[in-house]
């Protein structure tokens, strides 16, 4: 294409290729149903691994494939909190000792300023 043909167009906005003489990959339509009753089909490649769940196009809920069973939820371990990580490094007795030292320092600073 000449330089004049591209002038005035947005880059990436339109494709100047056509679909003639192009073979598309074989596809299959996979039906899904969401808990709210919405039913829709998703076109997937024939050799693709078909997921058991898909996000509903209407409401955003998790839709289940029509011929599939509900997937098992994985057991997730609870997130570690700051307190859990602190207890991995120190015992309660150590923490009480550090607390008492810090309180003594703060009380001494208050006496000096008063």
N, CA, C and O atoms as a MOPAC input file, in Angstrom:
PM7 MOZYME 1SCF
protein

 N      0.84000 1    -1.17300 1     0.00000 1
 C      0.00000 1     0.00000 1     0.00000 1
 C      0.88200 1     1.23200 1     0.00000 1
 O      1.93800 1     1.26600 1     0.63200 1
 N      0.43900 1     2.21500 1    -0.70300 1
 C      1.22800 1     3.44300 1    -0.77000 1
 C      1.14200 1     4.22800 1     0.51200 1
 O      0.28000 1     3.99100 1     1.35800 1
 N      2.04400 1     5.15400 1     0.63500 1
 C      2.09200 1     5.97700 1     1.83400 1
 C      0.83700 1     6.82200 1     1.96800 1
 O      0.39100 1     7.10500 1     3.08000 1
 N      0.26100 1     7.22800 1     0.83000 1
 C     -0.93200 1     8.07000 1     0.86500 1
 C     -2.14500 1     7.32100 1     1.42000 1
 O     -3.03600 1     7.94000 1     2.00200 1
 N     -2.18900 1     6.00700 1     1.24900 1
 C     -3.33900 1     5.24100 1     1.72300 1
 C     -3.37300 1     5.18100 1     3.25100 1
 O     -4.45000 1     5.08200 1     3.83900 1
 N     -2.22100 1     5.23800 1     3.89100 1
 C     -2.18300 1     5.14200 1     5.34800 1
 C     -2.35200 1     6.49100 1     6.03200 1
 O     -2.61300 1     6.54700 1     7.23300 1
 N     -2.20700 1     7.57300 1     5.28500 1
 C     -2.32800 1     8.89300 1     5.88100 1
 C     -3.76000 1     9.10600 1     6.37200 1
 O     -4.71900 1     8.83300 1     5.65100 1
 N     -3.89200 1     9.58500 1     7.57900 1
 C     -5.20900 1     9.90100 1     8.12500 1
 C     -5.87600 1     8.73100 1     8.82700 1
 O     -7.00900 1     8.87400 1     9.28700 1
 N     -5.22400 1     7.58400 1     8.92800 1
 C     -5.82300 1     6.46200 1     9.65300 1
 C     -5.13800 1     6.30600 1    10.99700 1
 O     -3.98800 1     6.70400 1    11.17900 1
 N     -5.85900 1     5.72600 1    11.92400 1
 C     -5.28800 1     5.47100 1    13.23700 1
 C     -4.53500 1     4.15300 1    13.19600 1
 O     -4.99600 1     3.18500 1    12.59100 1
 N     -3.40800 1     4.11900 1    13.82100 1
 C     -2.59200 1     2.92300 1    13.82200 1
 C     -3.28700 1     1.82600 1    14.62000 1
 O     -3.65300 1     2.05100 1    15.77300 1
 N     -3.47300 1     0.67800 1    14.05000 1
 C     -4.07500 1    -0.45200 1    14.74100 1
 C     -5.58500 1    -0.40700 1    14.80400 1
 O     -6.19500 1    -1.34800 1    15.31300 1
 N     -6.21400 1     0.64200 1    14.31100 1
 C     -7.66700 1     0.76000 1    14.39400 1
 C     -8.34200 1    -0.17400 1    13.40000 1
 O     -9.36600 1    -0.77600 1    13.72300 1
 N     -7.79800 1    -0.30400 1    12.21800 1
 C     -8.40000 1    -1.14800 1    11.19300 1
 C     -7.35000 1    -2.06000 1    10.59800 1
 O     -6.18900 1    -1.68200 1    10.43600 1
 N     -7.76900 1    -3.24100 1    10.28200 1
 C     -6.86500 1    -4.17300 1     9.63000 1
 C     -7.12600 1    -4.10100 1     8.13100 1
 O     -8.27800 1    -4.10400 1     7.69800 1
 N     -6.06900 1    -4.03700 1     7.34900 1
 C     -6.21900 1    -3.99100 1     5.90400 1
 C     -6.09500 1    -5.37500 1     5.27500 1
 O     -6.03800 1    -5.50400 1     4.05200 1
 N     -6.05400 1    -6.40600 1     6.11500 1
 C     -6.02900 1    -7.77100 1     5.61100 1
 C     -7.45500 1    -8.24700 1     5.41400 1
 O     -8.37900 1    -7.72700 1     6.04100 1
 N     -7.64000 1    -9.22800 1     4.55200 1
 C     -8.96600 1    -9.80000 1     4.36000 1
 C     -8.92600 1   -11.28000 1     4.69000 1
 O     -7.85000 1   -11.86300 1     4.82600 1
 N    -10.10000 1   -11.88800 1     4.81900 1
 C    -10.19800 1   -13.29000 1     5.21800 1
 C    -10.25000 1   -14.24100 1     4.02900 1
 O    -10.45000 1   -15.44100 1     4.22100 1
 N    -10.07900 1   -13.75300 1     2.83200 1
 C    -10.11600 1   -14.63500 1     1.66900 1
 C     -8.93800 1   -15.59800 1     1.68900 1
 O     -7.83600 1   -15.22900 1     2.09500 1
 N     -9.16500 1   -16.80700 1     1.26100 1
 C     -8.15200 1   -17.85500 1     1.17700 1
 C     -7.49800 1   -18.14900 1     2.53400 1
 O     -6.31100 1   -18.47000 1     2.60100 1
 N     -8.26800 1   -18.03700 1     3.59200 1
 C     -7.76900 1   -18.30800 1     4.93700 1
 C     -8.61400 1   -19.41300 1     5.55300 1
 O     -9.84100 1   -19.31700 1     5.57900 1
 N     -7.96900 1   -20.45300 1     6.04700 1
 C     -8.68200 1   -21.53200 1     6.72500 1
 C     -8.64200 1   -21.27400 1     8.22400 1
 O     -7.56800 1   -21.14800 1     8.81300 1
 N     -9.81500 1   -21.19700 1     8.83500 1
 C     -9.88500 1   -20.97700 1    10.27700 1
 C     -9.66200 1   -22.30400 1    11.00800 1
 O     -9.93800 1   -23.37400 1    10.46600 1
 N     -9.17800 1   -22.22400 1    12.20200 1
 C     -8.97800 1   -23.42800 1    13.00900 1
 C    -10.33200 1   -24.04100 1    13.32600 1
 O    -11.31400 1   -23.31900 1    13.49600 1
 N    -10.39600 1   -25.37800 1    13.40700 1
 C    -11.68100 1   -26.00900 1    13.74300 1
 C    -12.12600 1   -25.60100 1    15.14200 1
 O    -11.32200 1   -25.54100 1    16.07100 1
 N    -13.40800 1   -25.32400 1    15.27400 1
 C    -13.95000 1   -24.82000 1    16.53500 1
 C    -15.08000 1   -25.71000 1    17.02300 1
 O    -15.64300 1   -26.51200 1    16.27700 1
 N    -15.39000 1   -25.54300 1    18.29300 1
 C    -16.53500 1   -26.21500 1    18.89900 1
 C    -17.25400 1   -25.22800 1    19.80900 1
 O    -16.62500 1   -24.37100 1    20.42900 1
 N    -18.55400 1   -25.35300 1    19.88400 1
 C    -19.36400 1   -24.49500 1    20.75900 1
 C    -19.58300 1   -25.24200 1    22.07500 1
 O    -20.09000 1   -26.36400 1    22.07800 1
 N    -19.20300 1   -24.62600 1    23.18100 1
 C    -19.35000 1   -25.25300 1    24.49300 1
 C    -20.41600 1   -24.49600 1    25.27400 1
 O    -20.25700 1   -23.30300 1    25.53500 1
 N    -21.51700 1   -25.18000 1    25.65600 1
 C    -22.59000 1   -24.48900 1    26.40300 1
 C    -22.27900 1   -24.38200 1    27.89900 1
 O    -21.75400 1   -25.31500 1    28.50600 1
 N    -22.61200 1   -23.23100 1    28.47400 1
 C    -22.44400 1   -22.97600 1    29.91100 1
 C    -23.75700 1   -22.44200 1    30.46600 1
 O    -24.52900 1   -21.80200 1    29.75200 1
 N    -24.00500 1   -22.71100 1    31.75200 1
 C    -25.19000 1   -22.21100 1    32.44100 1
 C    -24.75400 1   -21.63300 1    33.77700 1
 O    -24.01300 1   -22.26900 1    34.52600 1
 N    -25.22400 1   -20.40400 1    34.07600 1
 C    -24.85600 1   -19.77900 1    35.34600 1
 C    -25.94200 1   -20.05700 1    36.37900 1
 O    -27.03700 1   -20.48200 1    36.01200 1
 N    -25.66500 1   -19.82500 1    37.66900 1
 C    -26.65500 1   -20.09800 1    38.72400 1
 C    -27.93300 1   -19.27300 1    38.58800 1
 O    -28.97300 1   -19.66400 1    39.11800 1
 N    -27.87400 1   -18.13900 1    37.88900 1
 C    -29.05800 1   -17.29200 1    37.72100 1
 C    -29.88000 1   -17.69100 1    36.51000 1
 O    -30.86000 1   -17.02000 1    36.18700 1
 N    -29.50400 1   -18.77000 1    35.83200 1
 C    -30.29500 1   -19.28100 1    34.72500 1
 C    -29.86200 1   -18.81100 1    33.34900 1
 O    -30.47900 1   -19.19900 1    32.35700 1
 N    -28.83700 1   -17.99800 1    33.25300 1
 C    -28.36100 1   -17.55700 1    31.93800 1
 C    -27.65800 1   -18.71700 1    31.25100 1
 O    -26.88500 1   -19.44400 1    31.87600 1
 N    -27.92900 1   -18.88900 1    29.96200 1
 C    -27.28100 1   -19.94300 1    29.18000 1
 C    -26.60200 1   -19.29400 1    27.99000 1
 O    -27.20100 1   -18.46500 1    27.30600 1
 N    -25.35100 1   -19.66700 1    27.73800 1
 C    -24.61200 1   -19.09200 1    26.61600 1
 C    -23.61000 1   -20.11300 1    26.10600 1
 O    -23.25600 1   -21.05700 1    26.81300 1
 N    -23.15500 1   -19.91900 1    24.87300 1
 C    -22.17700 1   -20.79900 1    24.23800 1
 C    -20.86900 1   -20.04400 1    24.06300 1
 O    -20.86300 1   -18.85200 1    23.75600 1
 N    -19.76100 1   -20.75000 1    24.26300 1
 C    -18.43500 1   -20.16700 1    24.08500 1
 C    -17.72600 1   -20.93500 1    22.97400 1
 O    -17.55700 1   -22.15000 1    23.07400 1
 N    -17.30600 1   -20.23400 1    21.90700 1
 C    -16.55800 1   -20.94100 1    20.85500 1
 C    -15.11200 1   -21.15700 1    21.29000 1
 O    -14.41900 1   -20.21100 1    21.66400 1
 N    -14.66700 1   -22.40300 1    21.23900 1
 C    -13.30200 1   -22.76100 1    21.60700 1
 C    -12.68200 1   -23.59300 1    20.50000 1
 O    -13.39400 1   -24.21200 1    19.70800 1
 N    -11.37900 1   -23.60900 1    20.44300 1
 C    -10.68900 1   -24.44100 1    19.45600 1
 C    -10.99900 1   -25.90100 1    19.74200 1
 O    -11.20100 1   -26.28800 1    20.89300 1
 N    -11.03600 1   -26.71000 1    18.68800 1
 C    -11.40000 1   -28.12300 1    18.82700 1
 C    -10.41000 1   -28.87400 1    19.70800 1
 O    -10.81000 1   -29.77500 1    20.44400 1
 N     -9.11700 1   -28.52200 1    19.65000 1
 C     -8.12500 1   -29.24900 1    20.44100 1
 C     -7.86400 1   -28.61000 1    21.79800 1
 O     -7.01500 1   -29.09500 1    22.54500 1
 N     -8.57300 1   -27.53100 1    22.13900 1
 C     -8.35800 1   -26.83700 1    23.41500 1
 C     -8.92300 1   -27.64300 1    24.57500 1
 O     -9.90100 1   -28.37600 1    24.42700 1
 N     -8.28500 1   -27.49100 1    25.73800 1
 C     -8.80300 1   -28.11000 1    26.94900 1
 C     -9.98800 1   -27.26700 1    27.42500 1
 O     -9.85000 1   -26.05900 1    27.61800 1
 N    -11.12300 1   -27.88200 1    27.60900 1
 C    -12.34800 1   -27.14900 1    27.92400 1
 C    -12.44500 1   -26.94000 1    29.43000 1
 O    -12.45000 1   -27.91200 1    30.18600 1
 N    -12.52200 1   -25.67400 1    29.88500 1
 C    -12.64200 1   -25.42600 1    31.33200 1
 C    -14.03900 1   -25.77000 1    31.83100 1
 O    -15.01800 1   -25.64400 1    31.09600 1
 N    -14.12300 1   -26.20500 1    33.08600 1
 C    -15.41700 1   -26.57200 1    33.67500 1
 C    -16.23900 1   -25.33900 1    34.02300 1
 O    -17.46800 1   -25.40500 1    34.05400 1
 N    -15.57100 1   -24.20100 1    34.28700 1
 C    -16.29400 1   -22.97500 1    34.63300 1
 C    -15.88500 1   -21.85100 1    33.69100 1
 O    -14.80000 1   -21.86400 1    33.10900 1
 N    -16.80100 1   -20.85900 1    33.55200 1
 C    -16.55700 1   -19.68900 1    32.71900 1
 C    -17.36300 1   -18.54100 1    33.31500 1
 O    -18.42800 1   -18.76000 1    33.89100 1
 N    -16.86000 1   -17.32800 1    33.17900 1
 C    -17.57800 1   -16.17700 1    33.71900 1
 C    -18.79900 1   -15.88100 1    32.85700 1
 O    -18.69400 1   -15.80000 1    31.63300 1
 N    -19.95900 1   -15.71900 1    33.49700 1
 C    -21.20000 1   -15.45500 1    32.77800 1
 C    -21.12000 1   -14.10000 1    32.07600 1
 O    -20.66600 1   -13.11300 1    32.65500 1
 N    -21.56100 1   -14.07200 1    30.84300 1
 C    -21.51700 1   -12.83600 1    30.06100 1
 C    -22.55700 1   -11.82400 1    30.52500 1
 O    -22.38200 1   -10.62100 1    30.32800 1
 N    -23.63000 1   -12.29800 1    31.13500 1
 C    -24.71600 1   -11.39700 1    31.53800 1
 C    -24.50500 1   -10.78600 1    32.91300 1
 O    -24.62600 1    -9.57500 1    33.09300 1
 N    -24.18500 1   -11.64700 1    33.88700 1
 C    -24.13200 1   -11.14600 1    35.26300 1
 C    -22.75600 1   -11.24600 1    35.91000 1
 O    -22.55100 1   -10.67400 1    36.98100 1
 N    -21.81000 1   -11.95100 1    35.30200 1
 C    -20.47000 1   -12.04300 1    35.86100 1
 C    -20.28600 1   -13.16400 1    36.86700 1
 O    -19.18800 1   -13.33600 1    37.39800 1
 N    -21.33700 1   -13.93300 1    37.14200 1
 C    -21.21300 1   -15.05700 1    38.07000 1
 C    -20.41500 1   -16.17900 1    37.40800 1
 O    -20.16200 1   -16.13800 1    36.20400 1
 N    -20.02500 1   -17.16400 1    38.18300 1
 C    -19.28000 1   -18.29300 1    37.64100 1
 C    -20.25500 1   -19.30200 1    37.07700 1
 O    -21.03900 1   -19.90400 1    37.81300 1
 N    -20.20300 1   -19.48800 1    35.75900 1
 C    -21.09400 1   -20.42100 1    35.07600 1
 C    -20.41800 1   -21.77300 1    34.97300 1
 O    -19.19300 1   -21.85600 1    34.88200 1
 N    -21.21700 1   -22.83700 1    34.98900 1
 C    -20.73300 1   -24.20700 1    34.93200 1
 C    -21.04600 1   -24.78700 1    33.56000 1
 O    -22.11200 1   -24.54100 1    32.99600 1
 N    -20.09600 1   -25.56300 1    33.03100 1
 C    -20.33300 1   -26.22500 1    31.74900 1
 C    -21.52900 1   -27.14800 1    31.89800 1
 O    -21.70000 1   -27.77000 1    32.94600 1
 N    -22.36500 1   -27.24900 1    30.86200 1
 C    -23.62200 1   -27.98200 1    30.95100 1
 C    -23.41000 1   -29.44300 1    31.30700 1
 O    -24.15600 1   -29.97900 1    32.12600 1
 N    -22.42200 1   -30.10700 1    30.72400 1
 C    -22.22500 1   -31.53600 1    30.97200 1
 C    -21.15200 1   -31.82500 1    32.02300 1
 O    -20.69200 1   -32.96200 1    32.12800 1
 N    -20.74600 1   -30.82700 1    32.79600 1
 C    -19.67900 1   -31.01900 1    33.77700 1
 C    -20.23100 1   -31.00300 1    35.19700 1
 O    -21.32600 1   -30.50700 1    35.46100 1
 N    -19.42900 1   -31.56500 1    36.09900 1
 C    -19.76500 1   -31.52200 1    37.51500 1
 C    -19.06400 1   -30.33100 1    38.15200 1
 O    -18.08500 1   -29.81500 1    37.61400 1
 N    -19.56800 1   -29.90400 1    39.29000 1
 C    -18.96600 1   -28.78500 1    40.01400 1
 C    -17.54300 1   -29.15300 1    40.40800 1
 O    -17.34000 1   -30.17600 1    41.06200 1
 N    -16.53800 1   -28.34200 1    40.02600 1
 C    -15.15800 1   -28.68300 1    40.39800 1
 C    -14.95400 1   -28.59000 1    41.90500 1
 O    -15.58200 1   -27.77900 1    42.58500 1
 N    -14.05600 1   -29.44300 1    42.41500 1
 C    -13.78400 1   -29.44400 1    43.84700 1
 C    -12.97000 1   -28.20800 1    44.20200 1
 O    -12.02600 1   -27.84500 1    43.50100 1
 N    -13.35000 1   -27.57600 1    45.29100 1
 C    -12.61300 1   -26.39300 1    45.72800 1
 C    -11.32800 1   -26.84300 1    46.41300 1
 O    -11.32300 1   -27.79600 1    47.19300 1
 N    -10.25500 1   -26.15300 1    46.11300 1
 C     -8.97100 1   -26.49300 1    46.70800 1
 C     -8.90800 1   -25.94300 1    48.12600 1
 O     -9.40200 1   -24.85300 1    48.41700 1
 N     -8.29500 1   -26.71700 1    48.98400 1
 C     -8.15800 1   -26.29500 1    50.36600 1
 C     -7.02500 1   -25.27900 1    50.43800 1
 O     -5.86800 1   -25.60300 1    50.17000 1
 N     -7.36600 1   -24.06500 1    50.79700 1
 C     -6.36600 1   -22.99600 1    50.86900 1
 C     -5.96800 1   -22.78100 1    52.32200 1
 O     -6.81200 1   -22.76700 1    53.21800 1
 N     -4.67900 1   -22.61600 1    52.53700 1
 C     -4.25000 1   -22.36500 1    53.90200 1
 C     -4.45600 1   -20.88600 1    54.21400 1
 O     -4.30700 1   -20.03800 1    53.33400 1
 N     -4.79600 1   -20.57700 1    55.45200 1
 C     -5.08300 1   -19.18200 1    55.80700 1
 C     -3.81700 1   -18.33000 1    55.68500 1
 O     -2.71100 1   -18.83600 1    55.87500 1
 N     -3.96800 1   -17.06500 1    55.37700 1
 C     -2.79300 1   -16.19300 1    55.24700 1
 C     -2.11600 1   -15.99900 1    56.60300 1
 O     -2.76700 1   -15.93700 1    57.64600 1
 N     -0.79800 1   -15.90600 1    56.55300 1
 C     -0.03900 1   -15.68500 1    57.78800 1
 C     -0.10700 1   -14.21300 1    58.17000 1
 O      0.11900 1   -13.33400 1    57.33900 1
 N     -0.41300 1   -13.96100 1    59.41200 1
 C     -0.48400 1   -12.59400 1    59.90800 1
 C      0.87000 1   -12.17900 1    60.47500 1
 O      1.77900 1   -12.99600 1    60.61900 1
 N      0.98100 1   -10.91000 1    60.78900 1
 C      2.20000 1   -10.39200 1    61.40200 1
 C      2.45900 1   -11.10100 1    62.73400 1
 O      3.60100 1   -11.42100 1    63.06400 1
 N      1.40100 1   -11.33800 1    63.48200 1
 C      1.53000 1   -12.00000 1    64.78500 1
 C      2.06000 1   -13.42700 1    64.62100 1
 O      2.89300 1   -13.87200 1    65.41100 1
 N      1.57700 1   -14.15300 1    63.59100 1
 C      2.05300 1   -15.51900 1    63.34700 1
 C      3.54800 1   -15.53400 1    63.03300 1
 O      4.28700 1   -16.38000 1    63.53600 1
 N      3.98000 1   -14.60000 1    62.20500 1
 C      5.40400 1   -14.54300 1    61.84700 1
 C      6.26000 1   -14.14200 1    63.05300 1
 O      7.38600 1   -14.61400 1    63.20700 1
 N      5.71600 1   -13.26800 1    63.90300 1
 C      6.44300 1   -12.85600 1    65.11300 1
 C      6.61500 1   -14.03400 1    66.06300 1
 O      7.67600 1   -14.20300 1    66.66400 1
 N      5.57100 1   -14.84800 1    66.19900 1
 C      5.65500 1   -16.00400 1    67.08600 1
 C      6.59800 1   -17.08000 1    66.54500 1
 O      7.06500 1   -17.92500 1    67.30900 1
 N      6.88400 1   -17.06400 1    65.24800 1
 C      7.86400 1   -18.00000 1    64.70100 1
 C      9.27700 1   -17.63200 1    65.14300 1
 O     10.14300 1   -18.49900 1    65.25800 1
 N      9.50700 1   -16.33500 1    65.39100 1
 C     10.85200 1   -15.86500 1    65.74100 1
 C     11.07900 1   -15.77100 1    67.24300 1
 O     12.20000 1   -15.97100 1    67.71100 1
 N     10.02200 1   -15.46700 1    68.01100 1
 C     10.18100 1   -15.22700 1    69.44400 1
 C      9.10600 1   -15.95200 1    70.23600 1
 O      8.04100 1   -16.28800 1    69.71900 1
 N      9.41700 1   -16.18400 1    71.50500 1
 C      8.42200 1   -16.78400 1    72.40400 1
 C      7.65600 1   -15.65700 1    73.10100 1
 O      8.03200 1   -14.48700 1    73.01300 1
 N      6.58900 1   -16.02600 1    73.78600 1
 C      5.78400 1   -15.03900 1    74.51600 1
 C      6.62800 1   -14.37900 1    75.61700 1
 O      6.50800 1   -13.17900 1    75.86000 1
 N      7.47200 1   -15.16400 1    76.27300 1
 C      8.32700 1   -14.62200 1    77.34000 1
 C      9.28600 1   -13.57300 1    76.78200 1
 O      9.49600 1   -12.52700 1    77.39600 1
 N      9.87100 1   -13.86100 1    75.60400 1
 C     10.76400 1   -12.88600 1    74.96400 1
 C     10.01300 1   -11.60100 1    74.63600 1
 O     10.52700 1   -10.50200 1    74.83900 1
 N      8.80500 1   -11.74800 1    74.13200 1
 C      8.01700 1   -10.57000 1    73.75400 1
 C      7.66100 1    -9.73200 1    74.98300 1
 O      7.68400 1    -8.50300 1    74.92300 1
 N      7.33200 1   -10.39100 1    76.09400 1
 C      7.01800 1    -9.65400 1    77.31700 1
 C      8.24900 1    -8.90600 1    77.82800 1
 O      8.14100 1    -7.77800 1    78.31100 1
 N      9.40400 1    -9.53100 1    77.72200 1
 C     10.64600 1    -8.89200 1    78.15700 1
 C     10.94000 1    -7.65300 1    77.30800 1
 O     11.30700 1    -6.61000 1    77.84800 1
 N     10.78100 1    -7.75600 1    75.98700 1
 C     11.01200 1    -6.61300 1    75.09200 1
 C     10.01100 1    -5.50100 1    75.39600 1
 O     10.36700 1    -4.32200 1    75.40600 1
 N      8.76100 1    -5.88200 1    75.64300 1
 C      7.72300 1    -4.88800 1    75.97000 1
 C      8.08200 1    -4.14100 1    77.24600 1
 O      7.98000 1    -2.91500 1    77.28900 1
 N      8.49500 1    -4.85100 1    78.27500 1
 C      8.85800 1    -4.21000 1    79.54700 1
 C     10.05500 1    -3.27500 1    79.37700 1
 O     10.09100 1    -2.20400 1    79.98200 1
 N     11.04800 1    -3.67600 1    78.54700 1
 C     12.20000 1    -2.80000 1    78.29300 1
 C     11.75800 1    -1.50900 1    77.60800 1
 O     12.18800 1    -0.42200 1    77.99400 1
 N     10.90800 1    -1.62400 1    76.60100 1
 C     10.44300 1    -0.43800 1    75.87400 1
 C      9.59600 1     0.46500 1    76.77100 1
 O      9.70700 1     1.68800 1    76.69800 1
 N      8.75300 1    -0.13000 1    77.61500 1
 C      7.95100 1     0.67000 1    78.54300 1
 C      8.84300 1     1.40900 1    79.52800 1
 O      8.56900 1     2.56200 1    79.86100 1
 N      9.89300 1     0.77300 1    79.99300 1
 C     10.82400 1     1.42600 1    80.92000 1
 C     11.50200 1     2.61500 1    80.24300 1
 O     11.66800 1     3.66300 1    80.86600 1
 N     11.89600 1     2.46700 1    78.97700 1
 C     12.52500 1     3.57200 1    78.24500 1
 C     11.54500 1     4.72500 1    78.07800 1
 O     11.91500 1     5.88300 1    78.27500 1
 N     10.30400 1     4.42800 1    77.71900 1
 C      9.29900 1     5.48600 1    77.53400 1
 C      8.99400 1     6.19500 1    78.84100 1
 O      8.84600 1     7.41700 1    78.85700 1
 N      8.89800 1     5.45700 1    79.93600 1
 C      8.61900 1     6.08100 1    81.23800 1
 C      9.78900 1     6.97900 1    81.65900 1
 O      9.57600 1     8.04200 1    82.24400 1
 N     11.01300 1     6.55700 1    81.36400 1
 C     12.17100 1     7.37400 1    81.70500 1
 C     12.17400 1     8.68100 1    80.88500 1
 O     12.52600 1     9.73500 1    81.41600 1
 N     11.79700 1     8.62300 1    79.63800 1
 C     11.72900 1     9.82500 1    78.79400 1
 C     10.64400 1    10.77200 1    79.30100 1
 O     10.81900 1    11.99000 1    79.25500 1
 N      9.54300 1    10.23500 1    79.77500 1
 C      8.46300 1    11.08900 1    80.28600 1
 C      8.90900 1    11.81200 1    81.56100 1
 O      8.58700 1    12.98200 1    81.76600 1
 N      9.64500 1    11.11000 1    82.40200 1
 C     10.13000 1    11.73100 1    83.65200 1
 C     11.07600 1    12.87800 1    83.34100 1
 O     11.04300 1    13.90500 1    84.01900 1
 N     11.93100 1    12.71900 1    82.31300 1
 C     12.88000 1    13.77000 1    81.95000 1
 C     12.15900 1    15.00100 1    81.41900 1
 O     12.53700 1    16.12800 1    81.74000 1
 N     11.12000 1    14.79400 1    80.60800 1
 C     10.41800 1    15.93500 1    80.01000 1
 C      9.49000 1    16.62200 1    80.99800 1
 O      9.15900 1    17.79100 1    80.80300 1
 N      9.05800 1    15.93700 1    82.05500 1
 C      8.13000 1    16.53000 1    83.02700 1
 C      8.80800 1    17.29600 1    84.11800 1
 O      8.14000 1    17.84100 1    84.99600 1

